[in-house]
Structures are given as C-alpha cells and as structure tokens.
Amino acid sequence: MRLTEKVVLITGAAGGQGRREALLCAEEGAIVIATDVNVQALETLETELRDVSDKDHMTMIHDISKEIDWQRIVTEVKERFGRIDVLINNAGIIGNVESYHHTTIDEFHRVMDTNVWGTYLGMRTVILVMKEQQAGSIINVSSIASMIGLGLSPYGASKGAVRSMTKSAAGDFAKYNVRVNVVLPGFIETNMIKDQLENEQRHDWYVEKTPLKRIGRIDDVAPAVVFLASDESQFMTGAELVVDGGVTAI
Ligand SMILES: NC(=O)c1ccc[n+]([C@@H]2O[C@H](COP(=O)([O-])OP(=O)(O)OC[C@H]3O[C@@H](n4cnc5c(N)ncnc54)[C@H](O)[C@@H]3O)[C@@H](O)[C@H]2O)c1
C-alpha cells in the first residue's frame, strides 16, 4: 500500500472530490482525519471510512476560513497521533458565477476567505508540526480556472492565489523536507458545478472544451492526490498536476 500508517488530514472531505480522496487514502493504508463544515455528510463518511479499514480514522467539524478551527484541529490530531504526514487542502467554494462588474465586494471576500485564506491558514498551522518532524507533504487544490478565464470571477482569482502560494511555500518549506504541490482539476462532476451540468447547453460546452470529450470524474482526480501524498513523488515540490482531460493543452 502506498500510504501505510501515514496520518492524512483532508479538508472539504464530505464533498465530491474530498470524499473520494479520503476513501482512497484509507484504501492505501492511511489514517484519515476528514474535516468539513457539512456535519451530516461527515457522519456518512465516518461510516464509509470504517468500512474501508479499522484504523483510527476521525471526522471533525472544521471551517477552514477560521484560524481558531485550524488550531483546534491540528492540536487535537497532534495529541492523538503525534504527527501529520499529509495535508490535503481540498475544501473550496465556487461562489456566485457572475461577471466581475456584477460580483459584490462581499461575495469576492467570501470566496477569497475560504479558498485563499483557508489554504494559507492550513499550510501556516500544519507546517509547525511538519517542521518538527522534518517531513511532510502538502497538496493544495487549485483549478484550471487559475489558468484560463472561465467567467468565474472571484473563483479564478482565488485559485490563482492557491497556485502562487504553493510555489512560494514549496521554496520556504523545502529546508524542512516538506513538499508542497498543487492539483488543478478541470470540469469535475460534483455538487460544485451540479447546477451548471444540469444546464444542457453549459454541459455540452464543457464537453466540447475538453479534448477527451467527457466531464471529469472524482476517480480521475483522487489518484493524482494520492500520488502527491505518497513517497512516489518524493522529488516533486512546487509542481502543478493538471487533471483536465486536455482543456488547457490546446
Ligand atoms: N468540481 C469541479 O469542477 C472543480 C474543478 C476545479 C477545482 N475544484 C476544486 O476541488 C475542490 C473540491 O471541490 P468539489 O468539486 O469536491 O466540490 P464540493 O462542493 O463537492 O466539495 C467542497 C467541500 O468543501 C466544503 N467546504 C466549503 N467551504 C468550507 C469551509 N469554509 N470549511 C470547510 N469545508 C468547506 C463543502 O462543505 C464541501 O463538502 C475545491 O477546492 C474546488 O474548488 C473543483
């Protein structure tokens, strides 16, 4: 197994991609600490994790935009397991899909607070533990909306910041033997873009834009995250793994 006994902390784990990633990490032998703000979906995930393995998996309520939440989570995980080997900064929101001039300042802040501030706080808090253990892998989740304009105003800007922070953190944390990489999914079938996929015209536009001619699946992204979490990627840091069926290739 590729993540045997690794302690993996994953945010947004009750959502589409996060849930699949949490379960795949457990299948690969990890102890999974799955966090989210969606209490009900976390309860379901807890049962699913226990069905995968009898490890000491945990689910925790956690708003990534709150520093106090990060401190509580990291302290508790450190006390219980003594280490955090992998952080998957997966939680995110898309916000209202409006053009820039129709996006309110409050909405812009809301998206930045979750996607940028949440990712920053995660790295900032967990690095203290990883520095002490002189090892770790952080995986941030950006989007191809950071590479091309998809009409997703604050979202694209927030994911651009996640890409950029990944590069800086990779440089900063290398001296502690901590790697920081970023995954950039394309159009993936989850609740995040459910409304858009239900619109036939938008759905067909997404497929048309994708050279591999289909919408991405949660099973397309999770293996990329597990690869970056595992020692197989031990010489990779600051890298960007695009999982988009070719959207940004042409
Ligand atoms: N679905 C796509 O097409 C797509 C494409 C590129 C990138 N992404 C990114 O992938 C990641 C996972 O998204 P998904 O597609 O699984 O969407 P999703 O909506 O299914 O899951 C997102 C999860 O994040 C949680 N969340 C939201 N705000 C939070 C907060 N403040 N604190 C903690 N948890 C919070 C939600 O409760 C949800 O469970 C996100 O970062 C998203 O931006 C998604």
CSV table of C-alpha atoms and ligand atoms in Angstrom, one decimal:
chain,number,residue,atom,x,y,z
A,1,MET,CA,0.0,0.0,0.0
A,2,ARG,CA,1.2,3.5,-0.8
A,3,LEU,CA,0.2,5.4,2.3
A,4,THR,CA,0.7,2.8,5.1
A,5,GLU,CA,0.2,4.4,8.5
A,6,LYS,CA,0.5,7.9,7.2
A,7,VAL,CA,-1.6,10.4,9.1
A,8,VAL,CA,-3.6,12.3,6.4
A,9,LEU,CA,-5.6,15.4,7.2
A,10,ILE,CA,-8.0,16.3,4.4
A,11,THR,CA,-10.4,19.3,4.3
A,12,GLY,CA,-13.7,19.5,2.5
A,13,ALA,CA,-13.8,15.7,2.9
A,14,ALA,CA,-17.5,15.5,2.8
A,15,GLY,CA,-17.8,16.9,-0.7
A,16,GLY,CA,-17.4,15.1,-4.0
A,17,GLN,CA,-13.6,15.0,-4.6
A,18,GLY,CA,-12.6,15.2,-1.0
A,19,ARG,CA,-14.7,12.2,0.0
A,20,ARG,CA,-13.2,10.1,-2.8
A,21,GLU,CA,-9.7,11.2,-1.9
A,22,ALA,CA,-10.3,10.4,1.8
A,23,LEU,CA,-11.6,6.9,1.0
A,24,LEU,CA,-8.7,6.3,-1.5
A,25,CYS,CA,-6.2,7.4,1.1
A,26,ALA,CA,-7.8,4.9,3.6
A,27,GLU,CA,-7.7,2.2,0.9
A,28,GLU,CA,-3.9,2.9,0.6
A,29,GLY,CA,-3.4,2.3,4.3
A,30,ALA,CA,-3.6,5.8,5.7
A,31,ILE,CA,-5.2,7.0,9.0
A,32,VAL,CA,-7.6,9.7,7.7
A,33,ILE,CA,-8.7,12.8,9.6
A,34,ALA,CA,-11.5,14.1,7.4
A,35,THR,CA,-12.9,17.6,8.1
A,36,ASP,CA,-15.7,19.7,6.7
A,37,VAL,CA,-18.5,22.1,7.7
A,38,ASN,CA,-21.1,19.6,6.5
A,39,VAL,CA,-21.9,17.6,9.6
A,40,GLN,CA,-24.4,15.2,8.1
A,41,ALA,CA,-22.2,14.2,5.2
A,42,LEU,CA,-19.2,13.8,7.6
A,43,GLU,CA,-21.2,11.2,9.6
A,44,THR,CA,-21.8,9.2,6.4
A,45,LEU,CA,-18.1,9.5,5.6
A,46,GLU,CA,-17.1,8.2,9.0
A,47,THR,CA,-19.1,5.0,8.4
A,48,GLU,CA,-17.6,4.6,5.0
A,49,LEU,CA,-14.0,5.1,6.3
A,50,ARG,CA,-14.6,2.4,8.9
A,51,ASP,CA,-15.8,0.1,6.2
A,52,VAL,CA,-12.5,0.6,4.4
A,53,SER,CA,-10.2,-0.2,7.3
A,54,ASP,CA,-10.2,-0.5,11.1
A,55,LYS,CA,-7.7,2.3,11.5
A,56,ASP,CA,-8.3,5.2,14.0
A,57,HIS,CA,-10.0,7.4,11.3
A,58,MET,CA,-11.6,10.7,12.6
A,59,THR,CA,-14.1,13.1,11.2
A,60,MET,CA,-14.1,16.7,12.6
A,61,ILE,CA,-16.2,19.8,12.0
A,62,HIS,CA,-13.9,22.4,10.7
A,63,ASP,CA,-14.4,25.8,9.0
A,64,ILE,CA,-11.1,26.3,7.1
A,65,SER,CA,-11.5,30.1,7.0
A,66,LYS,CA,-11.2,30.3,10.8
A,67,GLU,CA,-7.8,30.3,12.4
A,68,ILE,CA,-9.2,29.1,15.7
A,69,ASP,CA,-10.6,26.0,14.0
A,70,TRP,CA,-7.2,25.1,12.4
A,71,GLN,CA,-5.5,25.5,15.8
A,72,ARG,CA,-8.1,23.2,17.5
A,73,ILE,CA,-7.9,20.5,14.7
A,74,VAL,CA,-4.1,20.5,14.5
A,75,THR,CA,-3.6,20.4,18.3
A,76,GLU,CA,-6.1,17.5,18.6
A,77,VAL,CA,-4.6,15.5,15.8
A,78,LYS,CA,-1.0,16.1,17.1
A,79,GLU,CA,-2.1,15.0,20.6
A,80,ARG,CA,-3.8,11.9,19.3
A,81,PHE,CA,-1.3,10.7,16.6
A,82,GLY,CA,1.8,12.7,17.4
A,83,ARG,CA,2.3,13.7,13.7
A,84,ILE,CA,0.6,14.9,10.5
A,85,ASP,CA,2.3,13.4,7.4
A,86,VAL,CA,0.0,14.8,4.7
A,87,LEU,CA,-2.3,17.8,4.5
A,88,ILE,CA,-4.8,17.9,1.6
A,89,ASN,CA,-6.1,21.5,1.4
A,90,ASN,CA,-9.2,20.4,-0.7
A,91,ALA,CA,-12.1,22.4,0.7
A,92,GLY,CA,-13.3,25.3,-1.5
A,93,ILE,CA,-16.3,27.1,-2.8
A,94,ILE,CA,-17.1,28.4,-6.3
A,95,GLY,CA,-19.2,31.4,-5.2
A,96,ASN,CA,-21.8,33.1,-7.3
A,97,VAL,CA,-21.0,32.8,-11.0
A,98,GLU,CA,-21.3,36.4,-12.2
A,99,SER,CA,-19.2,38.7,-14.4
A,100,TYR,CA,-16.7,40.9,-12.5
A,101,HIS,CA,-18.8,44.0,-12.6
A,102,HIS,CA,-21.8,42.2,-11.1
A,103,THR,CA,-19.8,40.5,-8.3
A,104,THR,CA,-20.3,42.2,-5.0
A,105,ILE,CA,-17.4,43.0,-2.8
A,106,ASP,CA,-18.8,40.8,0.0
A,107,GLU,CA,-19.0,37.9,-2.4
A,108,PHE,CA,-15.4,38.4,-3.6
A,109,HIS,CA,-14.3,38.4,0.1
A,110,ARG,CA,-16.3,35.3,0.9
A,111,VAL,CA,-14.6,33.3,-1.9
A,112,MET,CA,-11.2,34.6,-1.0
A,113,ASP,CA,-11.8,33.9,2.7
A,114,THR,CA,-12.5,30.3,2.0
A,115,ASN,CA,-10.2,29.4,-0.9
A,116,VAL,CA,-7.2,31.6,-0.2
A,117,TRP,CA,-7.3,32.3,3.5
A,118,GLY,CA,-8.4,28.8,4.3
A,119,THR,CA,-5.5,27.3,2.3
A,120,TYR,CA,-3.0,29.7,3.7
A,121,LEU,CA,-4.1,29.0,7.3
A,122,GLY,CA,-3.9,25.3,6.7
A,123,MET,CA,-0.3,25.5,5.5
A,124,ARG,CA,0.6,28.0,8.2
A,125,THR,CA,-0.7,25.8,11.0
A,126,VAL,CA,0.3,22.4,9.8
A,127,ILE,CA,3.9,23.4,8.9
A,128,LEU,CA,4.7,23.8,12.6
A,129,VAL,CA,4.1,20.1,13.1
A,130,MET,CA,5.8,19.0,9.8
A,131,LYS,CA,8.8,21.2,10.6
A,132,GLU,CA,9.2,19.4,13.9
A,133,GLN,CA,9.1,16.0,12.3
A,134,GLN,CA,11.2,17.2,9.3
A,135,ALA,CA,8.9,15.6,6.8
A,136,GLY,CA,5.5,16.1,5.2
A,137,SER,CA,3.6,16.5,2.0
A,138,ILE,CA,1.1,19.3,1.4
A,139,ILE,CA,-1.3,19.1,-1.5
A,140,ASN,CA,-3.3,22.3,-2.4
A,141,VAL,CA,-6.2,22.2,-4.7
A,142,SER,CA,-6.4,24.9,-7.3
A,143,SER,CA,-8.3,24.7,-10.6
A,144,ILE,CA,-7.8,25.3,-14.3
A,145,ALA,CA,-9.8,28.5,-13.6
A,146,SER,CA,-6.5,29.8,-12.4
A,147,MET,CA,-5.0,29.2,-15.9
A,148,ILE,CA,-7.8,30.4,-18.3
A,149,GLY,CA,-10.7,32.8,-17.9
A,150,LEU,CA,-13.8,30.7,-17.5
A,151,GLY,CA,-16.1,33.5,-16.4
A,152,LEU,CA,-15.7,32.5,-12.8
A,153,SER,CA,-14.6,35.9,-11.5
A,154,PRO,CA,-13.5,35.7,-7.8
A,155,TYR,CA,-13.1,31.9,-8.0
A,156,GLY,CA,-10.4,32.1,-10.7
A,157,ALA,CA,-8.6,34.8,-8.8
A,158,SER,CA,-8.7,32.7,-5.6
A,159,LYS,CA,-7.4,29.6,-7.3
A,160,GLY,CA,-4.6,31.7,-8.9
A,161,ALA,CA,-3.5,32.6,-5.4
A,162,VAL,CA,-3.6,29.0,-4.4
A,163,ARG,CA,-1.2,28.1,-7.3
A,164,SER,CA,1.1,31.0,-6.4
A,165,MET,CA,1.1,30.3,-2.7
A,166,THR,CA,2.1,26.7,-3.5
A,167,LYS,CA,5.2,27.8,-5.3
A,168,SER,CA,6.3,30.1,-2.5
A,169,ALA,CA,5.6,27.6,0.2
A,170,ALA,CA,7.5,24.9,-1.7
A,171,GLY,CA,10.5,27.1,-1.6
A,172,ASP,CA,10.1,28.0,2.0
A,173,PHE,CA,9.4,24.6,3.4
A,174,ALA,CA,11.9,22.5,1.4
A,175,LYS,CA,14.5,23.1,4.1
A,176,TYR,CA,12.2,21.2,6.5
A,177,ASN,CA,11.9,18.3,4.0
A,178,VAL,CA,8.2,19.3,3.4
A,179,ARG,CA,6.9,19.2,-0.1
A,180,VAL,CA,4.1,21.4,-1.4
A,181,ASN,CA,2.4,20.6,-4.7
A,182,VAL,CA,-0.9,21.7,-6.3
A,183,VAL,CA,-3.5,19.8,-8.3
A,184,LEU,CA,-5.5,21.7,-10.9
A,185,PRO,CA,-8.7,19.8,-11.8
A,186,GLY,CA,-10.7,20.6,-14.9
A,187,PHE,CA,-14.5,20.2,-15.0
A,188,ILE,CA,-15.3,17.5,-12.4
A,189,GLU,CA,-18.8,16.2,-11.8
A,190,THR,CA,-19.5,17.2,-8.1
A,191,ASN,CA,-22.1,19.4,-6.3
A,192,MET,CA,-19.8,22.4,-7.0
A,193,ILE,CA,-20.8,22.5,-10.7
A,194,LYS,CA,-24.1,20.5,-10.5
A,195,ASP,CA,-26.3,23.4,-11.5
A,196,GLN,CA,-24.1,24.1,-14.5
A,197,LEU,CA,-24.0,20.5,-15.6
A,198,GLU,CA,-27.8,20.4,-15.3
A,199,ASN,CA,-27.9,23.2,-17.9
A,200,GLU,CA,-27.7,21.2,-21.2
A,201,GLN,CA,-26.0,24.0,-23.1
A,202,ARG,CA,-23.4,24.5,-20.4
A,203,HIS,CA,-22.8,20.8,-20.0
A,204,ASP,CA,-22.2,20.4,-23.8
A,205,TRP,CA,-19.9,23.4,-23.8
A,206,TYR,CA,-17.8,21.8,-21.1
A,207,VAL,CA,-17.6,18.5,-23.0
A,208,GLU,CA,-16.8,20.4,-26.2
A,209,LYS,CA,-13.9,22.3,-24.5
A,210,THR,CA,-12.5,19.0,-23.3
A,211,PRO,CA,-10.3,17.1,-25.8
A,212,LEU,CA,-11.1,13.8,-24.1
A,213,LYS,CA,-14.8,14.6,-24.7
A,214,ARG,CA,-16.3,14.0,-21.3
A,215,ILE,CA,-16.8,15.6,-17.9
A,216,GLY,CA,-14.1,14.6,-15.3
A,217,ARG,CA,-14.9,12.2,-12.5
A,218,ILE,CA,-13.9,12.2,-8.9
A,219,ASP,CA,-12.0,9.0,-9.7
A,220,ASP,CA,-9.9,11.0,-12.2
A,221,VAL,CA,-8.6,13.4,-9.5
A,222,ALA,CA,-8.1,11.2,-6.4
A,223,PRO,CA,-5.2,9.1,-7.8
A,224,ALA,CA,-3.3,12.3,-8.6
A,225,VAL,CA,-3.7,13.5,-5.0
A,226,VAL,CA,-2.7,10.1,-3.6
A,227,PHE,CA,0.4,10.1,-5.8
A,228,LEU,CA,1.5,13.5,-4.4
A,229,ALA,CA,0.7,12.3,-0.9
A,230,SER,CA,2.9,9.2,-1.3
A,231,ASP,CA,6.6,8.8,-1.3
A,232,GLU,CA,6.4,8.0,-5.1
A,233,SER,CA,6.5,11.8,-5.6
A,234,GLN,CA,9.4,12.3,-3.1
A,235,PHE,CA,11.4,14.5,-5.6
A,236,MET,CA,8.5,16.7,-6.5
A,237,THR,CA,7.8,20.0,-4.9
A,238,GLY,CA,6.2,23.2,-6.3
A,239,ALA,CA,4.8,21.1,-9.1
A,240,GLU,CA,1.4,21.6,-10.8
A,241,LEU,CA,-0.6,18.5,-11.7
A,242,VAL,CA,-3.3,19.4,-14.2
A,243,VAL,CA,-6.2,16.8,-14.4
A,244,ASP,CA,-8.4,18.3,-17.0
A,245,GLY,CA,-8.8,15.9,-20.0
A,246,GLY,CA,-6.8,18.3,-22.0
A,247,VAL,CA,-8.8,21.5,-21.7
A,248,THR,CA,-5.7,23.7,-21.1
A,249,ALA,CA,-3.5,21.8,-23.5
A,250,ILE,CA,-4.8,23.4,-26.7
B,1,LIG,N1,-15.8,20.4,-9.4
B,1,LIG,C1,-15.0,21.0,-10.2
B,1,LIG,O1,-15.3,21.1,-11.4
B,1,LIG,C2,-13.7,21.6,-9.7
B,1,LIG,C3,-12.8,22.0,-10.6
B,1,LIG,C4,-11.6,22.5,-10.2
B,1,LIG,C5,-11.3,22.6,-8.8
B,1,LIG,N2,-12.2,22.2,-7.9
B,1,LIG,C6,-11.8,22.3,-6.5
B,1,LIG,O2,-11.8,21.0,-6.0
B,1,LIG,C7,-12.1,21.1,-4.5
B,1,LIG,C8,-13.2,20.1,-4.1
B,1,LIG,O3,-14.4,20.6,-4.7
B,1,LIG,P1,-15.6,19.6,-5.2
B,1,LIG,O4,-15.6,19.6,-6.6
B,1,LIG,O5,-15.4,18.3,-4.5
B,1,LIG,O6,-16.8,20.4,-4.6
B,1,LIG,P2,-17.9,20.0,-3.5
B,1,LIG,O7,-18.8,21.2,-3.4
B,1,LIG,O8,-18.5,18.7,-3.7
B,1,LIG,O9,-17.0,19.9,-2.2
B,1,LIG,C9,-16.5,21.0,-1.5
B,1,LIG,C10,-16.5,20.7,0.0
B,1,LIG,O10,-15.9,21.8,0.7
B,1,LIG,C11,-16.6,22.0,1.9
B,1,LIG,N3,-16.4,23.4,2.3
B,1,LIG,C12,-16.9,24.5,1.7
B,1,LIG,N4,-16.5,25.6,2.5
B,1,LIG,C13,-15.8,25.1,3.6
B,1,LIG,C14,-15.2,25.7,4.7
B,1,LIG,N5,-15.2,27.1,4.9
B,1,LIG,N6,-14.6,24.9,5.6
B,1,LIG,C15,-14.6,23.6,5.4
B,1,LIG,N7,-15.1,23.0,4.4
B,1,LIG,C16,-15.8,23.7,3.5
B,1,LIG,C17,-18.1,21.8,1.5
B,1,LIG,O11,-18.9,21.5,2.6
B,1,LIG,C18,-17.9,20.5,0.6
B,1,LIG,O12,-18.0,19.3,1.3
B,1,LIG,C19,-12.4,22.6,-4.3
B,1,LIG,O13,-11.3,23.3,-3.8
B,1,LIG,C20,-12.8,23.1,-5.7
B,1,LIG,O14,-12.6,24.5,-5.8
B,1,LIG,C21,-13.4,21.7,-8.3
